[in-house]
Structures are given as structure tokens and as C-alpha cells.
Amino acid sequence: MKLAAQMITGWLAIAFLSSSCAQPNALSDASATKETVNLFKKLNKSSQEGYLIGHQDDLAYGVNWKYQPGRSDIKEVTGDYPALYGWELGGLEKDSPVDLDSVPFTLMKQYIREGYQRGGAITISWHGNNPLTDKTAWDPAPGTVASILPGGPKHEVFVQQLNKIAAFLADLKGSKGETIPVLYRPFHELTGNWFWWGANSCTPDEFKQLFRFTVNYLRTKKHLHNLIIVYNTSGDFKTEDEFLQRYPGDDVVDVVSFDTYQYKSPDVDKSFADNLSKNLTIVEEVAQAKHKLPALAETGFSQIPYPNWWTGVLATALQNRHPAYVLLWRNAGYKPSEKVTEYYAPYKGQVSEQDFIKFYQLPQTLFEKDAARLKLYK
Ligand code: BMA
């Protein structure tokens, strides 16, 4: 009896030790910098309290203004900056001095430094040109991914593109010379069919190979250890299996996320809120099982024509959910080339301004003052 009891106790102790050695929520990069490890741990913790609110290109421009130091549409409405800044590298691969939304890369680096130094987090996407056809990221030419994998005829072209991305990411430095951590979101909306890395343009296996090659190249060849890697589908999955169909592996992913937008009035179409809640439940289950972080990597309702959208729809759909962050897409304003107006955060005087202030005051929405209080990098 005694021996059996001892054996059971011993076995339980081993089981406990080995499960704690699995290090829940450790980064996939064992050599990640101190600040990067800390950011990941803090996001893990802060996600129990609430979600960081982010905004794409927040410091660069807003509705009716561009490149004015200190400005931010979100700050002008709430008195506080967003907790997370989204930036975009499309254009860098062809040596353009500005990204595809006209933000000069030199200015972008300054904005990234500013946000980081105030305590905010940084996330980066890359709508890179199609390396096979040299057209834009929105050229879903079949065969592109196959052509850039190792051994493929366009592999070198892709590697040259990646070298430019790596140089940019390596050059983001804080005041002590430390590299600024980045939530890097390569090949985003991967289950959609509009980008060259999309679901209709490559097989799941080709996609996984591309993702793995990219992360491992940045890590081992370019020695980048400031990256938290974000796996990001579009919002079109119904099951965990669908969400994970192109998942490249736990060793190259830290955050599991999706993008979803409201298009129709919430009065006539509840599908945005319903799907957001359902899909976040799936993603949170995946995150928990894999010791990753869940996030809503892009969202919004362009022009926010519904005055109570923030508390009435978004915060309601996110109730009892724990994404680490929610990124609102960019306040482009009027786009003459497309003759459309696009913005996802309110500006002063916009119809949802008052509700956004209520949204700001909710305990679960974290803006930059919260991020500074949380000391994301310590
Ligand atoms: C899209 C739009 C485009 C933009 C692109 C990349 O959703 O906002 O105007 O060029 O993202 O940022």
C-alpha cells in the first residue's frame, strides 16, 4: 500500500513538474530579448484585466490632417493615445521611401520610438508586392508562394525583400540601444483569397512552409529576437480545425488572431457581433491549449455611422472575452484615387465621439496610460 502510495505521489510530482516545465506562455523564440519576453508576459497578464486598444498609423495622420507632431485622432477624443500602434511596411521591399499609404519610413521609425518610449506596444504588417508578378499584394496569382519557397525560381527575389524588412525591424531602437519589440503579423488574413499568400493561391502545406521559412530566416539568419509572431486569419472560420488549417506550428507562433469588420448597420445585421464573439471563443480555446495569446488583429466599422457602436456593439461582443489587444484600422480620411472615405476611430466632432469616450472609460479597454502603468517592457 505504502509503496503504491509513494509511487503515485512520485508520479504526480513528475507529472506536475513536467507540466510546469512546459512553461505556459513562453515565447516561441528561446533567444527573445528581455523586453520582448516581458511584453509577452505582461500581455498575458493584462489580457485578464482587459484588451489594449490599438490604431493603425495613429501618429502619422488622421481625418483631415497629416504628419503633425503629437497629433492623434484617438488622443483628441479621449485625451490619451492608443496602447498599441499598428504600422505597415508595404513598399519597403521595392526601396520606396514611403509605405503604400504614403507614410515615410524615416518618420515611421520615429513614431515607433515615440510610442514605445511612452509605454505603448507596436505591431507591424506587410502588404509586400507579389514577388512573382511584381504587382501589388492584392495580386493572388496562383503559384506565387510555390515560386518563392527555397528552391523556387523566385526564392532569391523574396529573400531580397525579406532582407529589407529585417533591416527595418533591426533598426528600431529604444533609448538604451535595445531593440524595440514588435508584434509582427506576416501574411495576414491568410484564409482570404485577396492576397498572393491567400487560401486560393497556395496549398496549406506551401503556406506553412512559407511562414516557417520567413520566421526562421528572420530569427536565425537575421538574428532578430525582438519579434512576437502573430498568426492571423480573416474572420471566415467556423471551427477550430478551419482556423488551424494553415497553422504553421507552435515553434513559430506566439499570438493567434483574426480580422473582422462591421459592414452593415448593426440594426439590420447582427452577424458581425455574433461572429466576433463566436470566433474569439474558438481562438481563445486554441490560445489556451497552445499557451499562446489570443487577439483581434484588425477590426472596425468604416466611418462609424452608428453613434453607439463602441459600447453597444464592440464592447458588448467582447464581453467575457479576453483578447490581448484589438487593433482599429487606419483613419485614411478621403482617398481620392478610390473616391471613398475610410476611418475606423472617431475624430473630434464625429458622431460616435461621445460613445468612444464611454468606451475609453470602461475598465476593460486599455489605452496608453494603462499601458504605461502596466510597464509592458519590465
Ligand atoms: C486597406 C486599406 C487601404 C490600405 C491597405 C494597407 O485595408 O486601408 O487603403 O492601402 O489597407 O494599409
Coordinates of C-alpha atoms and ligand atoms in Angstrom, one line a residue:
M1 CA 0.0 0.0 0.0
K2 CA 2.6 2.4 1.2
L3 CA 4.9 1.8 -1.8
A4 CA 1.9 2.2 -4.2
A5 CA 1.0 5.5 -2.5
Q6 CA 4.6 6.6 -2.8
M7 CA 4.7 5.7 -6.4
I8 CA 1.5 7.6 -7.1
T9 CA 2.8 10.6 -5.2
G10 CA 6.1 10.4 -7.1
W11 CA 4.3 10.0 -10.4
L12 CA 2.1 13.0 -9.6
A13 CA 5.1 15.1 -8.8
I14 CA 6.8 14.2 -12.1
A15 CA 3.6 15.0 -14.0
F16 CA 3.3 18.3 -12.2
L17 CA 7.0 19.2 -12.8
S18 CA 6.9 18.3 -16.4
S19 CA 3.7 20.3 -17.0
S20 CA 5.2 23.3 -15.3
C21 CA 8.4 22.9 -17.3
A22 CA 6.2 23.3 -20.4
Q23 CA 6.3 27.0 -19.4
P24 CA 2.8 28.2 -20.2
N25 CA 3.0 31.2 -22.4
A26 CA 6.7 31.1 -23.2
L27 CA 7.7 32.9 -26.4
S28 CA 8.4 30.6 -29.4
D29 CA 11.9 32.3 -29.7
A30 CA 14.0 30.9 -26.9
S31 CA 16.5 33.7 -27.5
A32 CA 14.0 36.6 -27.4
T33 CA 15.3 39.8 -25.8
K34 CA 14.4 40.7 -22.3
E35 CA 11.9 43.4 -23.3
T36 CA 10.2 41.1 -25.8
V37 CA 9.8 38.4 -23.2
N38 CA 8.5 40.9 -20.7
L39 CA 6.0 42.3 -23.2
F40 CA 4.6 38.8 -23.9
K41 CA 4.3 38.1 -20.2
K42 CA 2.7 41.4 -19.5
L43 CA 0.2 41.0 -22.3
N44 CA -0.6 37.6 -20.9
K45 CA -1.4 39.2 -17.6
S46 CA -3.1 42.3 -18.9
S47 CA -5.4 40.3 -21.0
Q48 CA -7.1 39.1 -17.8
E49 CA -7.8 42.8 -17.0
G50 CA -8.7 44.0 -20.5
Y51 CA -7.5 44.5 -24.0
L52 CA -5.1 47.0 -25.4
I53 CA -6.8 49.3 -27.9
G54 CA -4.6 49.9 -30.9
H55 CA -4.9 52.0 -34.0
Q56 CA -3.1 51.7 -37.4
D57 CA -1.0 54.7 -38.4
D58 CA -2.3 56.6 -35.4
L59 CA 0.5 59.2 -35.1
A60 CA 1.1 59.7 -38.8
Y61 CA -2.3 61.1 -39.9
G62 CA -6.0 61.3 -39.2
V63 CA -9.1 62.5 -40.8
N64 CA -8.1 65.9 -42.4
W65 CA -4.5 66.1 -41.1
K66 CA -1.1 64.5 -41.9
Y67 CA 2.3 64.5 -40.2
Q68 CA 1.7 67.0 -37.4
P69 CA 3.8 66.1 -34.3
G70 CA 2.0 64.9 -31.2
R71 CA -1.4 64.6 -33.0
S72 CA -3.6 61.5 -32.9
D73 CA -7.4 61.3 -33.6
I74 CA -7.8 59.0 -30.6
K75 CA -6.0 61.4 -28.3
E76 CA -8.0 64.3 -29.5
V77 CA -11.2 62.5 -28.5
T78 CA -10.1 60.7 -25.3
G79 CA -7.1 62.7 -24.0
D80 CA -5.0 59.6 -24.3
Y81 CA -3.1 57.8 -27.0
P82 CA -3.9 54.2 -28.0
A83 CA -2.0 51.5 -26.1
L84 CA -0.9 49.8 -29.4
Y85 CA 0.4 51.3 -32.6
G86 CA 0.0 49.5 -35.9
W87 CA 2.4 50.2 -38.8
E88 CA 2.8 48.9 -42.3
L89 CA 5.9 48.0 -44.3
G90 CA 4.4 47.6 -47.8
G91 CA 6.7 49.4 -50.2
L92 CA 9.9 48.8 -48.3
E93 CA 10.6 45.7 -50.4
K94 CA 10.9 47.9 -53.5
D95 CA 13.0 50.6 -51.8
S96 CA 10.2 53.1 -51.8
P97 CA 10.9 55.9 -49.2
V98 CA 7.2 55.8 -48.2
D99 CA 4.9 52.9 -47.4
L100 CA 1.9 52.1 -49.6
D101 CA -0.2 54.5 -47.5
S102 CA 2.4 57.3 -48.1
V103 CA 4.0 57.2 -44.6
P104 CA 7.7 58.0 -44.9
F105 CA 9.7 55.1 -43.4
T106 CA 12.1 57.5 -41.6
L107 CA 9.1 59.2 -39.9
M108 CA 7.6 55.8 -39.1
K109 CA 10.7 54.8 -37.2
Q110 CA 10.4 58.0 -35.1
Y111 CA 6.7 57.3 -34.4
I112 CA 7.5 53.8 -33.4
R113 CA 10.2 55.0 -31.0
E114 CA 7.8 57.7 -29.5
G115 CA 5.0 55.2 -28.9
Y116 CA 7.4 52.7 -27.4
Q117 CA 9.0 55.3 -25.1
R118 CA 5.7 56.3 -23.8
G119 CA 5.0 52.7 -22.9
G120 CA 2.8 51.6 -25.9
A121 CA 3.2 48.4 -27.9
I122 CA 4.0 48.1 -31.6
T123 CA 2.5 45.8 -34.3
I124 CA 3.6 45.6 -37.9
S125 CA 2.0 44.2 -41.0
W126 CA 3.5 43.9 -44.5
H127 CA 1.4 44.1 -47.7
G128 CA 4.5 43.3 -49.8
N129 CA 4.4 43.3 -53.6
N130 CA 3.9 40.0 -55.3
P131 CA 7.4 38.6 -55.8
L132 CA 6.4 36.6 -58.8
T133 CA 4.4 39.2 -60.8
D134 CA 5.8 42.4 -59.3
K135 CA 2.2 43.6 -58.9
T136 CA 0.7 44.5 -55.6
A137 CA 0.0 42.3 -52.6
W138 CA -3.6 42.1 -53.9
D139 CA -2.5 40.0 -56.9
P140 CA -3.4 36.5 -55.9
A141 CA -1.6 34.9 -58.8
P142 CA -1.6 31.1 -58.2
G143 CA 1.9 29.7 -57.9
T144 CA 3.4 32.7 -56.2
V145 CA 4.1 31.0 -52.9
A146 CA 5.4 27.9 -54.6
S147 CA 7.8 30.1 -56.6
I148 CA 9.3 31.8 -53.6
L149 CA 9.9 28.7 -51.4
P150 CA 13.5 27.5 -51.1
G151 CA 14.5 26.0 -54.5
G152 CA 11.8 28.0 -56.3
P153 CA 12.6 30.3 -59.2
K154 CA 11.7 33.5 -57.2
H155 CA 13.2 32.5 -53.9
E156 CA 16.0 34.9 -54.2
V157 CA 13.6 37.8 -55.0
F158 CA 11.7 37.0 -51.9
V159 CA 14.8 36.8 -49.8
Q160 CA 16.0 40.2 -51.0
Q161 CA 12.6 41.6 -50.0
L162 CA 12.8 40.0 -46.6
N163 CA 16.3 41.4 -46.1
K164 CA 14.9 44.9 -46.3
I165 CA 12.1 44.1 -43.8
A166 CA 14.7 42.6 -41.5
A167 CA 16.9 45.7 -41.7
F168 CA 14.0 47.9 -40.7
L169 CA 13.0 45.7 -37.8
A170 CA 16.6 45.5 -36.5
D171 CA 16.9 49.3 -36.7
L172 CA 14.1 50.0 -34.2
K173 CA 16.0 51.0 -31.1
G174 CA 15.0 52.3 -27.7
S175 CA 16.9 54.9 -25.7
K176 CA 19.3 52.4 -24.2
G177 CA 20.1 50.9 -27.6
E178 CA 17.7 47.9 -27.0
T179 CA 15.7 46.7 -30.0
I180 CA 12.0 47.6 -29.7
P181 CA 9.8 44.5 -29.5
V182 CA 7.3 44.1 -32.4
L183 CA 4.2 42.1 -32.7
Y184 CA 5.0 41.0 -36.2
R185 CA 2.0 39.9 -38.3
P186 CA 3.3 38.3 -41.5
F187 CA 0.9 37.0 -44.3
H188 CA -2.2 38.4 -42.6
E189 CA -5.7 37.4 -43.4
L190 CA -4.2 34.2 -44.7
T191 CA -7.6 32.4 -45.2
G192 CA -8.9 35.1 -47.5
N193 CA -8.5 35.0 -51.3
W194 CA -7.3 38.6 -52.0
F195 CA -3.6 38.4 -51.2
W196 CA -0.9 36.4 -53.1
W197 CA -0.4 34.3 -49.9
G198 CA -4.2 33.7 -49.7
A199 CA -6.0 30.4 -49.5
N200 CA -6.8 30.1 -53.2
S201 CA -3.2 30.8 -54.2
C202 CA -1.3 28.1 -52.3
T203 CA -1.9 24.8 -50.5
P204 CA -1.9 24.7 -46.7
D205 CA 1.5 22.9 -46.8
E206 CA 3.0 25.6 -49.1
F207 CA 1.7 28.3 -46.8
K208 CA 3.1 26.6 -43.7
Q209 CA 6.5 26.3 -45.4
L210 CA 6.5 30.0 -46.3
F211 CA 5.6 31.1 -42.8
R212 CA 8.2 28.8 -41.2
F213 CA 10.9 29.8 -43.7
T214 CA 10.2 33.5 -43.0
V215 CA 10.2 33.3 -39.2
N216 CA 13.2 31.1 -39.1
Y217 CA 15.1 33.2 -41.6
L218 CA 14.4 36.4 -39.5
R219 CA 15.4 34.6 -36.4
T220 CA 18.5 32.5 -37.4
K221 CA 19.9 34.3 -40.4
K222 CA 19.0 37.9 -39.4
H223 CA 19.3 37.4 -35.7
L224 CA 16.1 39.2 -34.9
H225 CA 15.0 38.4 -31.4
N226 CA 12.5 41.3 -30.9
L227 CA 9.6 39.6 -32.6
I228 CA 6.4 38.2 -31.2
I229 CA 4.9 36.4 -34.1
V230 CA 1.2 36.8 -34.9
Y231 CA -0.8 34.1 -36.8
N232 CA -3.7 36.0 -38.4
T233 CA -6.6 34.6 -40.4
S234 CA -9.6 36.5 -41.7
G235 CA -12.9 36.2 -39.9
D236 CA -14.3 33.4 -42.1
F237 CA -13.7 30.3 -40.0
K238 CA -16.5 28.3 -38.2
T239 CA -14.4 25.7 -36.3
E240 CA -11.1 25.3 -34.6
D241 CA -10.0 23.0 -37.5
E242 CA -10.7 25.6 -40.0
F243 CA -8.9 28.2 -38.0
L244 CA -5.9 26.0 -37.7
Q245 CA -5.9 24.5 -41.2
R246 CA -2.8 26.6 -42.2
Y247 CA -1.3 27.0 -38.8
P248 CA 2.5 26.7 -39.3
G249 CA 3.5 25.3 -35.8
D250 CA 3.8 26.3 -32.2
D251 CA 7.5 27.0 -32.6
V252 CA 6.9 29.9 -35.0
V253 CA 3.7 31.5 -33.5
D254 CA 3.0 33.4 -30.3
V255 CA -0.3 35.1 -30.9
V256 CA -3.4 33.6 -32.6
S257 CA -5.7 36.1 -34.1
F258 CA -8.2 37.1 -36.8
D259 CA -9.5 40.2 -38.6
T260 CA -13.2 41.1 -38.9
Y261 CA -15.1 44.2 -39.9
Q262 CA -18.6 45.5 -39.5
Y263 CA -20.1 46.5 -42.9
K264 CA -23.8 46.8 -42.5
S265 CA -25.8 48.6 -39.8
P266 CA -25.9 46.6 -36.6
D267 CA -29.7 47.2 -36.6
V268 CA -30.2 45.0 -39.6
D269 CA -27.2 42.7 -39.4
K270 CA -26.1 41.2 -36.2
S271 CA -23.6 38.8 -37.8
F272 CA -20.5 41.0 -37.0
A273 CA -21.1 40.9 -33.3
D274 CA -22.3 37.3 -33.3
N275 CA -19.3 36.0 -35.3
L276 CA -16.8 38.1 -33.3
S277 CA -18.0 36.5 -30.1
K278 CA -18.1 33.0 -31.5
N279 CA -14.7 33.3 -33.3
L280 CA -13.0 34.8 -30.3
T281 CA -14.2 31.9 -28.2
I282 CA -12.6 29.5 -30.7
V283 CA -9.4 31.5 -30.8
E284 CA -9.2 31.7 -27.0
E285 CA -9.6 28.0 -26.8
V286 CA -6.8 27.5 -29.3
A287 CA -4.6 30.0 -27.4
Q288 CA -5.2 28.3 -24.1
A289 CA -4.5 24.8 -25.4
K290 CA -1.3 26.0 -27.1
H291 CA -0.2 28.5 -24.5
K292 CA -0.4 31.4 -27.0
L293 CA -2.2 34.8 -26.7
P294 CA -5.5 35.5 -28.5
A295 CA -6.0 38.8 -30.3
L296 CA -8.3 40.7 -32.6
A297 CA -5.6 41.9 -35.0
E298 CA -7.8 44.3 -37.1
T299 CA -11.4 45.5 -36.8
G300 CA -13.7 48.5 -37.2
F301 CA -16.7 49.9 -38.9
S302 CA -15.7 52.4 -41.5
Q303 CA -17.0 55.9 -40.9
I304 CA -18.7 54.6 -37.7
P305 CA -22.1 55.8 -38.7
Y306 CA -23.7 54.1 -35.7
P307 CA -23.3 56.5 -32.7
N308 CA -23.3 53.8 -30.0
W309 CA -21.2 51.3 -31.9
W310 CA -18.3 51.2 -29.4
T311 CA -20.2 50.3 -26.2
G312 CA -23.3 49.0 -27.9
V313 CA -21.7 46.6 -30.4
L314 CA -17.9 46.2 -30.0
A315 CA -17.5 46.2 -26.2
T316 CA -20.7 44.1 -25.9
A317 CA -19.4 41.5 -28.3
L318 CA -16.2 41.4 -26.4
Q319 CA -17.8 40.9 -23.0
N320 CA -16.3 37.9 -21.2
R321 CA -13.7 37.6 -23.9
H322 CA -10.0 38.1 -23.3
P323 CA -8.2 39.2 -26.4
A324 CA -4.8 40.7 -25.5
Y325 CA -5.5 43.5 -28.0
V326 CA -7.9 45.0 -30.5
L327 CA -6.4 47.0 -33.4
L328 CA -8.6 49.5 -35.2
W329 CA -7.7 50.1 -38.8
R330 CA -6.4 53.4 -40.2
N331 CA -8.0 56.9 -40.4
A332 CA -7.2 57.4 -44.0
G333 CA -9.9 60.0 -44.5
Y334 CA -10.9 60.8 -48.1
K335 CA -9.0 58.6 -50.6
P336 CA -9.1 60.5 -53.9
S337 CA -7.9 57.5 -56.0
E338 CA -10.8 55.4 -54.9
K339 CA -13.2 58.2 -54.1
V340 CA -14.0 56.6 -50.7
T341 CA -13.7 57.9 -47.2
E342 CA -12.1 55.4 -44.7
Y343 CA -11.7 55.8 -41.0
Y344 CA -12.2 53.4 -38.1
A345 CA -11.5 55.6 -35.0
P346 CA -13.6 58.7 -34.3
Y347 CA -12.1 62.2 -34.6
K348 CA -13.3 65.3 -32.8
G349 CA -16.9 66.0 -33.8
Q350 CA -17.5 62.6 -35.3
V351 CA -20.9 61.1 -34.5
S352 CA -19.6 58.3 -32.3
E353 CA -17.2 60.6 -30.3
Q354 CA -19.2 60.6 -27.0
D355 CA -19.7 56.8 -27.1
F356 CA -16.0 56.4 -27.7
I357 CA -15.3 58.4 -24.5
K358 CA -17.6 55.9 -22.7
F359 CA -15.7 53.1 -24.3
Y360 CA -12.4 54.7 -23.2
Q361 CA -13.7 54.8 -19.6
L362 CA -14.7 51.1 -19.5
P363 CA -12.3 49.2 -17.2
Q364 CA -11.6 46.6 -19.8
T365 CA -10.4 49.0 -22.5
L366 CA -6.7 49.7 -22.1
F367 CA -5.2 52.8 -23.7
E368 CA -1.6 54.2 -23.4
K369 CA -1.8 55.5 -19.8
D370 CA -2.9 51.9 -18.8
A371 CA 0.0 50.5 -20.9
A372 CA 2.4 52.9 -19.1
R373 CA 1.0 51.8 -15.7
L374 CA 1.4 48.2 -16.6
K375 CA 5.1 48.7 -17.6
L376 CA 4.8 46.4 -20.6
Y377 CA 8.6 46.0 -21.0
K378 CA 9.6 45.5 -17.4
Ligands
BMA1 C1 -6.6 48.6 -46.7 C2 -7.0 50.0 -47.0 C3 -6.0 50.5 -48.0 C4 -4.6 50.4 -47.5 C5 -4.3 48.9 -47.1 C6 -2.9 48.8 -46.5 O1 -7.4 47.9 -45.8 O2 -6.9 50.8 -45.8 O3 -6.3 51.9 -48.2 O4 -3.7 50.8 -48.5 O5 -5.2 48.5 -46.1 O6 -2.7 49.5 -45.3

